[in-house]
Short mmCIF file of C-alpha atoms and ligand atoms in Angstrom, two decimals:
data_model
loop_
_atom_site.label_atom_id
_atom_site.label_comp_id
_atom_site.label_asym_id
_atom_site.label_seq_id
_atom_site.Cartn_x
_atom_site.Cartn_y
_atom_site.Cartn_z
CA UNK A 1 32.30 -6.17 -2.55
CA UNK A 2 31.25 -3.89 0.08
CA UNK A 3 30.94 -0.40 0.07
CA UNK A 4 30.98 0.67 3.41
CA UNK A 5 32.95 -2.04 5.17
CA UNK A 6 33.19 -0.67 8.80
CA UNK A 7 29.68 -0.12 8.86
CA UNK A 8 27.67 -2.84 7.34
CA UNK A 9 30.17 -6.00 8.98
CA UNK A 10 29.94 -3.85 12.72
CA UNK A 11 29.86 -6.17 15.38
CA UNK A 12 26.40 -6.35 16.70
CA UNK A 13 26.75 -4.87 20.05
CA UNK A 14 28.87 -2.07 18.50
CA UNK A 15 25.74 -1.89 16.03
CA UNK A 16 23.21 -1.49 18.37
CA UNK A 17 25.25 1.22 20.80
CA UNK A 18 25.59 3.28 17.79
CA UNK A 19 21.85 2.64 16.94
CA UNK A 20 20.62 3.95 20.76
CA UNK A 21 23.26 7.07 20.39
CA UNK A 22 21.61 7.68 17.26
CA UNK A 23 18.24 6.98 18.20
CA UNK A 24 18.87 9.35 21.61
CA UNK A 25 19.63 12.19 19.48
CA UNK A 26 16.54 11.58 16.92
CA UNK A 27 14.07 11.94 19.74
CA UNK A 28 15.77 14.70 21.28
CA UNK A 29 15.43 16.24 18.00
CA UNK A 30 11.94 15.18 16.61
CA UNK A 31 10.35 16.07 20.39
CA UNK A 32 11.79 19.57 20.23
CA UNK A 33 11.23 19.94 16.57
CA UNK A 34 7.92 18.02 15.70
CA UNK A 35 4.62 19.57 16.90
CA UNK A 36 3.21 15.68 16.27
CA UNK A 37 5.90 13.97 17.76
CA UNK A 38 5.54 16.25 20.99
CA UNK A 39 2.05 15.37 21.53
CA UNK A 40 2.12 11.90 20.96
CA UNK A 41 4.60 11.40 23.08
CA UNK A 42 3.24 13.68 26.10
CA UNK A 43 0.05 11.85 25.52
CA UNK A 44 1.03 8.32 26.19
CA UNK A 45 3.42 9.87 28.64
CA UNK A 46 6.76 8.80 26.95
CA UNK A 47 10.43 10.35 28.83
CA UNK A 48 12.17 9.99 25.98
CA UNK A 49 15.42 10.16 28.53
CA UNK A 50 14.23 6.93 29.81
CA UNK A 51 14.88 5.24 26.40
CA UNK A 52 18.18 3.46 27.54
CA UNK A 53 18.33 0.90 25.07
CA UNK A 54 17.01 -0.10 21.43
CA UNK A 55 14.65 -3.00 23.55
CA UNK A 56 13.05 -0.02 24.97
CA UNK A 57 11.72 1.20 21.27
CA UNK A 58 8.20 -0.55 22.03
CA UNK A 59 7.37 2.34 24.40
CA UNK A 60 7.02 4.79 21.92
CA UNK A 61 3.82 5.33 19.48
CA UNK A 62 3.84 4.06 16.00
CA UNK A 63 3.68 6.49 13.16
CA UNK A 64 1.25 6.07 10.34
CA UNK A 65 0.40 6.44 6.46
CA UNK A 66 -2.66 8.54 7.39
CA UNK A 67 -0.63 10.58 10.39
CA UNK A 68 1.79 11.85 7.64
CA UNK A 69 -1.34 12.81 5.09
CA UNK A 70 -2.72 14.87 8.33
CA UNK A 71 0.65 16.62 8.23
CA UNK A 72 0.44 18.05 5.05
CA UNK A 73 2.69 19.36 3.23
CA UNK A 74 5.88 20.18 6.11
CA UNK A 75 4.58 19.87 9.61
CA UNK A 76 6.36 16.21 10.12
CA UNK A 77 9.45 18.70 8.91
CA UNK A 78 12.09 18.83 11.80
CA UNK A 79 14.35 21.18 10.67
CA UNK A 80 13.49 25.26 9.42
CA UNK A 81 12.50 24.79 5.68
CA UNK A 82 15.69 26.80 4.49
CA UNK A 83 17.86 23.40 5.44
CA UNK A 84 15.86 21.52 2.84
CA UNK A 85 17.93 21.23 -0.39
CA UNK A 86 15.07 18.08 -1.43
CA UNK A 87 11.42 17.69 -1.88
CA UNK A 88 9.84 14.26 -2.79
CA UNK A 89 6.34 12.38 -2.18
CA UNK A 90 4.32 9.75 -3.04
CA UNK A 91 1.08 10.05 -5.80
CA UNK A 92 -1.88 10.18 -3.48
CA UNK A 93 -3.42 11.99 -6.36
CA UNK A 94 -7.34 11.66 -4.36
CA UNK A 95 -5.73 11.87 -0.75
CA UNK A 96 -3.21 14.33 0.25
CA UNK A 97 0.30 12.66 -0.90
CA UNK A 98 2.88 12.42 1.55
CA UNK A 99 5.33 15.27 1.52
CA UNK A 100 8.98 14.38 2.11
CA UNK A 101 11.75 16.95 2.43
CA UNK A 102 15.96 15.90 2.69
CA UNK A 103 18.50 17.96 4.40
CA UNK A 104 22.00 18.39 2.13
CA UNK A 105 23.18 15.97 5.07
CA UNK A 106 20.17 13.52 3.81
CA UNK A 107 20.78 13.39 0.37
CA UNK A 108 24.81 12.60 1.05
CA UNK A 109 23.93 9.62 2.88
CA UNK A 110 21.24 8.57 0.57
CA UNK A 111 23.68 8.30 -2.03
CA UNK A 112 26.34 6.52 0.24
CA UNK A 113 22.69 4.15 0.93
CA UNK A 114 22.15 3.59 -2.59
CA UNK A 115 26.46 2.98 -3.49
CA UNK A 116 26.03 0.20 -0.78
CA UNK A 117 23.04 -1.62 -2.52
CA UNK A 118 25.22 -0.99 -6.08
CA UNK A 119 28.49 -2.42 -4.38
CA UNK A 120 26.54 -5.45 -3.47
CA UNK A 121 25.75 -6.46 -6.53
CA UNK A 122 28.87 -6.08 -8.20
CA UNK A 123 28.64 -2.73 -9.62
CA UNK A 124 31.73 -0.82 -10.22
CA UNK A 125 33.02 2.40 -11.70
CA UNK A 126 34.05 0.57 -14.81
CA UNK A 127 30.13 0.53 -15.41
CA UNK A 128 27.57 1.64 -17.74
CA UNK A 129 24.57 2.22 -15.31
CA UNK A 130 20.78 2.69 -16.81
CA UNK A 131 18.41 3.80 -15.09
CA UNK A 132 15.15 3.41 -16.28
CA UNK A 133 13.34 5.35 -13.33
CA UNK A 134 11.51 8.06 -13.49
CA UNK A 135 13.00 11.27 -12.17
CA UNK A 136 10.56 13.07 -10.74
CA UNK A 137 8.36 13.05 -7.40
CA UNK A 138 9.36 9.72 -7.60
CA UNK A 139 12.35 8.46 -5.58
CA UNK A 140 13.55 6.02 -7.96
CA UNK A 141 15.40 8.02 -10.29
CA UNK A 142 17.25 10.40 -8.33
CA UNK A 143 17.92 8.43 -5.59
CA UNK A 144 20.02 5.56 -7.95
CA UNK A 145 21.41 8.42 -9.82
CA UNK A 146 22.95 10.03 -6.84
CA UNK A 147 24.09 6.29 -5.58
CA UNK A 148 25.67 5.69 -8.82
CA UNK A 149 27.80 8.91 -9.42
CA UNK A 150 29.00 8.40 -5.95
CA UNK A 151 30.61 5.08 -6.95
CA UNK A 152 31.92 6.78 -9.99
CA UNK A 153 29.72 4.61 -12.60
CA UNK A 154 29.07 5.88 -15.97
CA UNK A 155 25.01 6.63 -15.52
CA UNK A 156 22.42 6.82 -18.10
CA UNK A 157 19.17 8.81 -16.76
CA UNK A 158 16.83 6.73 -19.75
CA UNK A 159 14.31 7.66 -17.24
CA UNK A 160 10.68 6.90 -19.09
CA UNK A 161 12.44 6.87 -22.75
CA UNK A 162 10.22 4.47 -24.55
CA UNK A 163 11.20 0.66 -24.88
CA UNK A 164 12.20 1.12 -27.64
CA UNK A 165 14.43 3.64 -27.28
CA UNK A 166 15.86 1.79 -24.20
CA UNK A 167 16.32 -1.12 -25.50
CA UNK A 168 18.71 1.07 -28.35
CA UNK A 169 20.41 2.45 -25.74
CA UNK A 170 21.35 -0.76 -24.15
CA UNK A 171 22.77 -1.95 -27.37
CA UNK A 172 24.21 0.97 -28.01
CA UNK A 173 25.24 2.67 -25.34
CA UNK A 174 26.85 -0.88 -23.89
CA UNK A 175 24.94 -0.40 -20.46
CA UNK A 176 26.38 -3.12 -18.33
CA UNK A 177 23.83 -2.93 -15.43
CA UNK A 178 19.83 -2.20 -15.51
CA UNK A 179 18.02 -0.76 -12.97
CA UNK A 180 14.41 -0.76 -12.93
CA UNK A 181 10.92 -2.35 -11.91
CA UNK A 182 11.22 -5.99 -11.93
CA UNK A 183 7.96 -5.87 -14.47
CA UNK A 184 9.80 -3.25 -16.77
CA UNK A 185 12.71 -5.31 -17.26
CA UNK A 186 10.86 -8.54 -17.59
CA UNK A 187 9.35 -6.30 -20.77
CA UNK A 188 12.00 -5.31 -22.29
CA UNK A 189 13.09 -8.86 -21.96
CA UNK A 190 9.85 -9.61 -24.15
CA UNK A 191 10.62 -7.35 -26.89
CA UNK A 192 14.03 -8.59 -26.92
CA UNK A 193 12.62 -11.95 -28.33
CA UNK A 194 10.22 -9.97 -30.36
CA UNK A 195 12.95 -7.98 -32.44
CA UNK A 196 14.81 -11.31 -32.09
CA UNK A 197 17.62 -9.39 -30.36
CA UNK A 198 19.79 -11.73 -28.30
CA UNK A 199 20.84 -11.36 -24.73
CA UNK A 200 24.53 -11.83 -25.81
CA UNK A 201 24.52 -8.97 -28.31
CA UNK A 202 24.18 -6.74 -25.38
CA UNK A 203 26.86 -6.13 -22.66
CA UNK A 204 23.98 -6.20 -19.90
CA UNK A 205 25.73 -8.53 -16.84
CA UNK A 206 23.51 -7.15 -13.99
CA UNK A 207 19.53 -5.90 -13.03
CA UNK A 208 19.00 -4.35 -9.96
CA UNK A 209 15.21 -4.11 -9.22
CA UNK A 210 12.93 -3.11 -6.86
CA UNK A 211 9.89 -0.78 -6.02
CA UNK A 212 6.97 -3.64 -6.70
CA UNK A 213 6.97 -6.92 -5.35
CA UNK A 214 8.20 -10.07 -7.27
CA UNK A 215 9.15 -13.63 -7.05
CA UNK A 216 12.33 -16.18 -7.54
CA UNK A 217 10.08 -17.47 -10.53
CA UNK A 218 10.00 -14.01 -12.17
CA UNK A 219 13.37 -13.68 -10.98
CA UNK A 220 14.51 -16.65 -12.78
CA UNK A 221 12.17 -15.41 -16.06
CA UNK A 222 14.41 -12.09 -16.16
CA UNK A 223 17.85 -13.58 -15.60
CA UNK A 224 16.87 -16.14 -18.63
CA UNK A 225 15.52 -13.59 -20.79
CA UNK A 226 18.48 -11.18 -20.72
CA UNK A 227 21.29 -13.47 -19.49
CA UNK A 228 22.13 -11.41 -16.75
CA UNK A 229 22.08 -11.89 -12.61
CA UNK A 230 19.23 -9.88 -11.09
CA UNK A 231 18.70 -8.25 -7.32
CA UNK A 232 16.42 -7.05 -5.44
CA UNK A 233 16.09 -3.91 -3.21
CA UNK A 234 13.66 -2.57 -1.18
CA UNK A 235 13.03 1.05 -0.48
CA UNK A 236 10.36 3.26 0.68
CA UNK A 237 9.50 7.16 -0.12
CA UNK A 238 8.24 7.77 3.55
CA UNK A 239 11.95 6.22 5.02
CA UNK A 240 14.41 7.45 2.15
CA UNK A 241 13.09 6.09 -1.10
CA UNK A 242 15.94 3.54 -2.11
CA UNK A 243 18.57 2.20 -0.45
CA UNK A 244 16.50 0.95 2.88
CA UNK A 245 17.52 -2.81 2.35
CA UNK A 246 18.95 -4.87 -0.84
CA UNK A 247 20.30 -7.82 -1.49
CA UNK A 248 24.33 -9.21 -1.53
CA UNK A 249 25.08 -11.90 -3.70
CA UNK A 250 23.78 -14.41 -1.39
CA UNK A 251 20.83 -13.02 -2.68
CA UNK A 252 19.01 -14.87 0.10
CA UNK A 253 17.61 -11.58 2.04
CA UNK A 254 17.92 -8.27 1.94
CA UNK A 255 20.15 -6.06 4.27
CA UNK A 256 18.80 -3.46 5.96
CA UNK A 257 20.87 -0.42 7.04
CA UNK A 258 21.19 -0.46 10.01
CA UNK A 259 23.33 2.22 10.99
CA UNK A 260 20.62 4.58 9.59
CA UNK A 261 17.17 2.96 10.04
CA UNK A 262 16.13 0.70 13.21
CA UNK A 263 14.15 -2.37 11.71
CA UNK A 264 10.86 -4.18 13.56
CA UNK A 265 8.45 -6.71 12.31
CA UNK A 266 5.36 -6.37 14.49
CA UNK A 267 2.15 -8.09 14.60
CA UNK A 268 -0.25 -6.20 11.82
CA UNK A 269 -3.34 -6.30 14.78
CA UNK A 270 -1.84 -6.54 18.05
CA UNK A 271 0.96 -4.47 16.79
CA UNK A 272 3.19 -6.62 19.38
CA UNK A 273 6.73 -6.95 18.02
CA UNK A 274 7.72 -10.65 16.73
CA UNK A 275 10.57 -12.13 16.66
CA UNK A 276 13.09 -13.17 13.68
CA UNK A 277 11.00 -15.53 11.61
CA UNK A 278 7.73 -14.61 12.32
CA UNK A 279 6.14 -12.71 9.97
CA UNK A 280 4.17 -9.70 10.45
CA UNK A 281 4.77 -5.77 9.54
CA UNK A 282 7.60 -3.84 8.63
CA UNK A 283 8.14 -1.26 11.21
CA UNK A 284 10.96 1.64 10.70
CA UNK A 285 12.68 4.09 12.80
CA UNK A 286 15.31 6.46 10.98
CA UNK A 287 18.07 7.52 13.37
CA UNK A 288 20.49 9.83 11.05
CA UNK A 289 18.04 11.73 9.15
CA UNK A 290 17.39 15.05 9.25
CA UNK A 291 14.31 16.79 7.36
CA UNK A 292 12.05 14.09 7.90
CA UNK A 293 12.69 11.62 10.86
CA UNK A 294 10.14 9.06 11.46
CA UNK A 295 9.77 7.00 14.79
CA UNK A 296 8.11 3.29 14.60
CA UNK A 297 6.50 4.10 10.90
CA UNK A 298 4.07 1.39 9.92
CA UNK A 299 5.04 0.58 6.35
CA UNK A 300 2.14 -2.23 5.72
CA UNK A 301 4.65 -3.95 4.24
CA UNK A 302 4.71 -7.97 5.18
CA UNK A 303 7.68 -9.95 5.85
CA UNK A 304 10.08 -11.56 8.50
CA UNK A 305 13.61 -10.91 10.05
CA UNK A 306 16.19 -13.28 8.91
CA UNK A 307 18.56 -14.40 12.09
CA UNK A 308 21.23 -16.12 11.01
CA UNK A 309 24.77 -14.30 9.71
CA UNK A 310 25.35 -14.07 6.54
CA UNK A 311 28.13 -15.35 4.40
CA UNK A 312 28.72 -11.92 2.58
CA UNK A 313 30.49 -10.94 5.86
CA UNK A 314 27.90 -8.08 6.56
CA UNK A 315 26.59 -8.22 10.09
CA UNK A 316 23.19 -5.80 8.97
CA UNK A 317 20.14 -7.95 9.61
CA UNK A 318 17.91 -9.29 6.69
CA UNK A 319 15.15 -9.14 5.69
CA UNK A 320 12.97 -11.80 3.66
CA UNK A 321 11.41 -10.48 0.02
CA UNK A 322 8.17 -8.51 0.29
CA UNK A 323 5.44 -11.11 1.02
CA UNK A 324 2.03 -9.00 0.61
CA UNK A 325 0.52 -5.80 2.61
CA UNK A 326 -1.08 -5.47 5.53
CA UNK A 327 -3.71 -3.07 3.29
CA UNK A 328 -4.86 -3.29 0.18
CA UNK A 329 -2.84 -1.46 -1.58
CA UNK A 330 -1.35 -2.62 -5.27
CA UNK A 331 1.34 -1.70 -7.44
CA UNK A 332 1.17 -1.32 -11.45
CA UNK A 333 4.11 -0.57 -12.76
CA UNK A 334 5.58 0.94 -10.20
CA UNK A 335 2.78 3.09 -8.99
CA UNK A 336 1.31 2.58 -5.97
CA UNK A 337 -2.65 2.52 -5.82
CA UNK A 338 -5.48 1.83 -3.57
CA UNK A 339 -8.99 0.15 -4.94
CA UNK A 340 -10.32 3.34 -3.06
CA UNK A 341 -8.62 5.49 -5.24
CA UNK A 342 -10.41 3.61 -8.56
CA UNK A 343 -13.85 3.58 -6.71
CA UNK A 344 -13.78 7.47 -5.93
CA UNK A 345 -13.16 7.80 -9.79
CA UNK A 346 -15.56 5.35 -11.09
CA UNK A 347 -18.33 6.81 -8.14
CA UNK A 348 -18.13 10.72 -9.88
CA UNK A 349 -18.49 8.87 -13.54
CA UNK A 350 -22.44 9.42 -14.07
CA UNK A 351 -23.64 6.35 -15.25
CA UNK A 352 -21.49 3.27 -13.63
CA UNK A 353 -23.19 1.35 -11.40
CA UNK A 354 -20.45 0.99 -8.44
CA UNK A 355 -19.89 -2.59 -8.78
CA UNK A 356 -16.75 -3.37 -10.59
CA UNK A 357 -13.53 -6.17 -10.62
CA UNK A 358 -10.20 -4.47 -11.20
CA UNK A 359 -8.07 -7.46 -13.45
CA UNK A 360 -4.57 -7.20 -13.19
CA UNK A 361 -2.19 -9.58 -15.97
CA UNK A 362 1.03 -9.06 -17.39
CA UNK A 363 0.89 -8.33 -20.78
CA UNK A 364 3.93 -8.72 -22.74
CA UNK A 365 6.23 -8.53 -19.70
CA UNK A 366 3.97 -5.65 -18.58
CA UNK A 367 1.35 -5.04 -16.07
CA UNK A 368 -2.12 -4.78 -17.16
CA UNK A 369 -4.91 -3.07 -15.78
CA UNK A 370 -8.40 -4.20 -17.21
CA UNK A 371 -11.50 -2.96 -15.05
CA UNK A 372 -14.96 -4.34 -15.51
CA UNK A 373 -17.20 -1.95 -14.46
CA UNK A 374 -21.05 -3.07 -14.31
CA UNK A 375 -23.52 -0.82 -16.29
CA UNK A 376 -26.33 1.01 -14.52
CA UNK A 377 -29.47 0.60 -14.68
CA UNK A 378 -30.11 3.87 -16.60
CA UNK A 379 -26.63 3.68 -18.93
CA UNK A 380 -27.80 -0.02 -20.18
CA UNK A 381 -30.86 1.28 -21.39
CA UNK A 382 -28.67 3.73 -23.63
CA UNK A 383 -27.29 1.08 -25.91
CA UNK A 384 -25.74 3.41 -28.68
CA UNK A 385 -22.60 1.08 -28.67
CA UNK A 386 -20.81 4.53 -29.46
CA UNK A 387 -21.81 6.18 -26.35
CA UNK A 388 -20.52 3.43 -24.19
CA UNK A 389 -17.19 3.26 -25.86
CA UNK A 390 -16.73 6.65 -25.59
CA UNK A 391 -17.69 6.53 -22.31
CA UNK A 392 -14.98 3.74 -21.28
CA UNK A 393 -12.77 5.56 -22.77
CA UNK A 394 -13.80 8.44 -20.63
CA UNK A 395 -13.14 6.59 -17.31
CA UNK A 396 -10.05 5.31 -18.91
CA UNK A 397 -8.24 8.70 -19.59
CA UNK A 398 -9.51 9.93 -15.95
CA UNK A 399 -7.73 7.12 -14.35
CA UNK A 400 -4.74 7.89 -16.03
CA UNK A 401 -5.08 11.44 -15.78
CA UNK A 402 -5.40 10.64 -11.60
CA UNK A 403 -3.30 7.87 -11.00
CA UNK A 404 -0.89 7.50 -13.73
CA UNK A 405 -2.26 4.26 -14.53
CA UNK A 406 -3.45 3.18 -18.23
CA UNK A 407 -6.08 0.77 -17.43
CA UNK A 408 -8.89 -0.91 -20.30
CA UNK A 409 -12.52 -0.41 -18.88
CA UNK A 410 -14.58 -2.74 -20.06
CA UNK A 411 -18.81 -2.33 -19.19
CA UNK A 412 -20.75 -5.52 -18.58
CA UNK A 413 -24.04 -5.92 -18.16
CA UNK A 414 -25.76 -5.44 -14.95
CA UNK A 415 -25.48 -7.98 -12.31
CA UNK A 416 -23.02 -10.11 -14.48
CA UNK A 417 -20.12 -9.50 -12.09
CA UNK A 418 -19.56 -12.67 -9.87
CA UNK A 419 -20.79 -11.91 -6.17
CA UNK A 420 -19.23 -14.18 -3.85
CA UNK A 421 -20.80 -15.24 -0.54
CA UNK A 422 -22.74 -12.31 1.13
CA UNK A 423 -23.14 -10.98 -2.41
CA UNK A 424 -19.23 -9.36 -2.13
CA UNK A 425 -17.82 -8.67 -5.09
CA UNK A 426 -13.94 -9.57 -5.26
CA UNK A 427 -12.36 -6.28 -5.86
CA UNK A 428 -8.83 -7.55 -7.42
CA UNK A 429 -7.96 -10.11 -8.83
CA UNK A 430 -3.98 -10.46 -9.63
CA UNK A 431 -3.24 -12.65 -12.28
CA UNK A 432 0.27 -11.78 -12.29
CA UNK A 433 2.89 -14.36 -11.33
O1 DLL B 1 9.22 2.35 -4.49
C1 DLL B 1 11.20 3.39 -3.58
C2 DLL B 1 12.05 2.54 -4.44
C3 DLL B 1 12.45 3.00 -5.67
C4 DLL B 1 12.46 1.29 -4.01
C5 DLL B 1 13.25 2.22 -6.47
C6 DLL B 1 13.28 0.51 -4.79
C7 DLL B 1 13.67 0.97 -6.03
P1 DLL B 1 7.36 4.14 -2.99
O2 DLL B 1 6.90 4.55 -4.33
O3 DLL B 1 7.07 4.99 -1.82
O4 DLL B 1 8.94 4.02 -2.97
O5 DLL B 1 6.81 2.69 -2.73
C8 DLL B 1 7.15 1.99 -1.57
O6 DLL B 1 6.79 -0.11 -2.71
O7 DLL B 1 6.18 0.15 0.78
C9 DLL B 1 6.56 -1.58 -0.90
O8 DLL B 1 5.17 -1.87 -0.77
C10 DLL B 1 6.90 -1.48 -2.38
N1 DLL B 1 8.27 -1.95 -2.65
C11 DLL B 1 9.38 -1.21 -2.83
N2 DLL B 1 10.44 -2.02 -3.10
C12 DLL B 1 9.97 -3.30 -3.06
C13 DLL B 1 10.56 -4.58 -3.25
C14 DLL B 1 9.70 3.17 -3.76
N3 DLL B 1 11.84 -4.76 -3.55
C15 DLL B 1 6.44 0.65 -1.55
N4 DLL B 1 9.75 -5.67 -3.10
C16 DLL B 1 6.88 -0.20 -0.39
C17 DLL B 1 8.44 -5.53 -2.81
C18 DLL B 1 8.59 -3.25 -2.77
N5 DLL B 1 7.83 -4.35 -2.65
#
């Protein structure tokens, strides 16, 4: 099924006029509108009337993470702040997070966004649709909500009920179609075995997941677990939140939307765009949105274009799963996190040394944090065991408090952490998958 048949099976050149239209009247818009978008562009000397067609999008400057931080909280804003109905943004709980605002124009095709990565999976108004997002800062929650009214589903906001709890309300409720983390459903898959609950009990036929990377093998792990079909999408707070790309039941690649965001894969040093296959950085351009258009945003995200049609019919281009990062960023659970952000925290704890190995595992179908944080000098001499439990526990609740993230802390002796060659320590290590 697809929701929005004259748009996602265009014809490509019909695609790509409409793309340049659009793309005319976002730079018109962001240059007169943007104080940042004004100067970059003067400065590499950029006529933005000169941009004739969507091969000409390599002439203008990339936008970054750290551009959008500087812009704190509204300057990237390009329309007056009384046209934003919508504020969202990422953590960056030591940084400044990034601030994004919708127009009542946005949030209307975000849900149309969203009902097209529903549609493709099978979804319907006949179903019961959880979503076990949270609904906050946090585009996951609102942003399926608002996809799934607009196809007329029956939605349930379990938000961050406990397992538990959600697992009652898929029994009992009769949800029909999950949507979630891929490492959240693969737990309440777990305790489904646990309580000895089986699959067919429930009337759960579909998962649609997405905000963390995963693989076919967990893939296959969550379909097996709660007998249902699971896809992917792909979505990104900066561009929309969800709804940028997700998968039809090929599920062999994920569409992007093309009609509303311009897609490039570039090369993460050169910053050259590649071609389809070749992997390198996700690059996106939004051309309909209002509040918050970006030009050529640097996502760090790795993976390729996909060139051939598909057999779904849809003429959008795909893209291939989520490879890795350009950075070093990770995601537990949903929350994005930099190494950085756990080394600022550890550094202002008085008494760890600042060498430490951040351990992530999947624990029960969940992620795991454990962090082995190397005693100092002076805090190993002060072996009251109670003291140093109390004291992991201290860096414990301050990570969560920061980042949202429950991690174990675990102190090892001095110099017990394995250096690798030039005496680096390796700061993750992802046992996951
Ligand atoms: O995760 C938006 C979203 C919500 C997408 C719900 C899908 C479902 P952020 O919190 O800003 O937004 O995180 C965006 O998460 O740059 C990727 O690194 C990663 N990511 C999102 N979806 C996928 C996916 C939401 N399907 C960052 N596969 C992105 C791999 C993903 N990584």
């Amino acid at each position: 099924m697809i929701y929005s048949r004259e748009y996602e099976s265009m014809l490509r050149e019909d695609l790509e006029q409409l793309q340049l239209e659009r793309l005319q009247a976002t730079l018109n818009r962001v240059y007169r509108n943007v104080a940042f978008y004004k100067q970059s562009f003067d400065r590499l000397g950029v006529d933005i009337e000169k941009i004739k067609g969507i091969g000409d999008l390599k002439q203008l400057p990339f936008t970054t993470k750290d551009d959008l931080r500087d812009s704190y909280p509204y300057d990237m804003f390009a329309v007056p702040l009384r046209d934003i109905v919508r504020i969202h943004s990422t953590s960056g709980t030591t940084g400044n997070p990034i601030v994004v605002g919708y127009t009542r124009n946005d949030i209307t095709i975000w849900a149309s966004l969203v009902a097209r990565v529903l549609t493709a999976a099978g979804i319907t108004s006949q179903d019961f649709v959880q979503i076990a997002f949270h609904y906050g800062l946090f585009t996951g929650g609102f942003g399926f909500h608002y996809g799934a009214e607009k196809i007329g589903a029956s939605v349930i906001p379990s938000s961050t009920e406990d397992v538990r709890k959600q697992i009652t309300i898929l029994k009992d409720y009769k949800t029909s179609a999950l949507i979630s983390t891929p490492g959240y459903a693969l737990h309440i898959g777990v305790l489904l075995e646990e309580q000895k609950i089986h699959p067919e009990q429930l009337f759960l036929k579909k998962g649609i997941f997405g905000a963390e990377p995963w693989s076919e093998s967990l893939r296959a792990q969550i379909e097996e677990k709660l007998h249902i079909e699971a896809y992917d999408n792909y979505g990104l707070t900066e561009v929309l939140g969800p709804g940028v790309a997700f998968e039809c039941p090929q599920r062999d690649g994920l569409h992007v939307n093309e009609d509303h965001v311009i897609v490039e894969v570039v090369h993460p040093e050169t910053l050259e765009p590649l071609g389809y296959g070749e992997e390198g950085e996700l690059v996106f351009t939004t051309i309909t949105k209002q509040g918050f258009p970006l030009i050529r945003f640097r996502t760090g995200d790795i993976s390729s274009l996909i060139e051939a049609p598909c057999k779904c019919g849809r003429t959008l281009v795909r893209m291939k799963r989520i490879t890795g990062r350009t950075d070093d960023m990770i995601i537990v659970e949903g929350n994005n996190v930099f190494p950085m952000q756990i080394e600022q925290i550890l550094l202002d704890m008085k008494g760890a040394a600042p060498h430490y190995q951040i351990i992530l595992k999947r624990e029960e179908g969940l992620d795991a944090m454990q962090i082995n944080l190397e005693l100092s000098e002076k805090l190993a001499s002060f072996d009251e065991i109670r003291g140093l439990q109390k004291f992991e526990e201290e860096v414990g609740e301050r990570i969560y408090r920061e980042l949202g993230i429950r991690a174990g802390v675990n102190l090892v002796e001095p110099m017990t952490i394995r250096r690798s060659e030039g005496g680096k320590l390796e700061r993750v290590i992802d046992l996951r998958d």
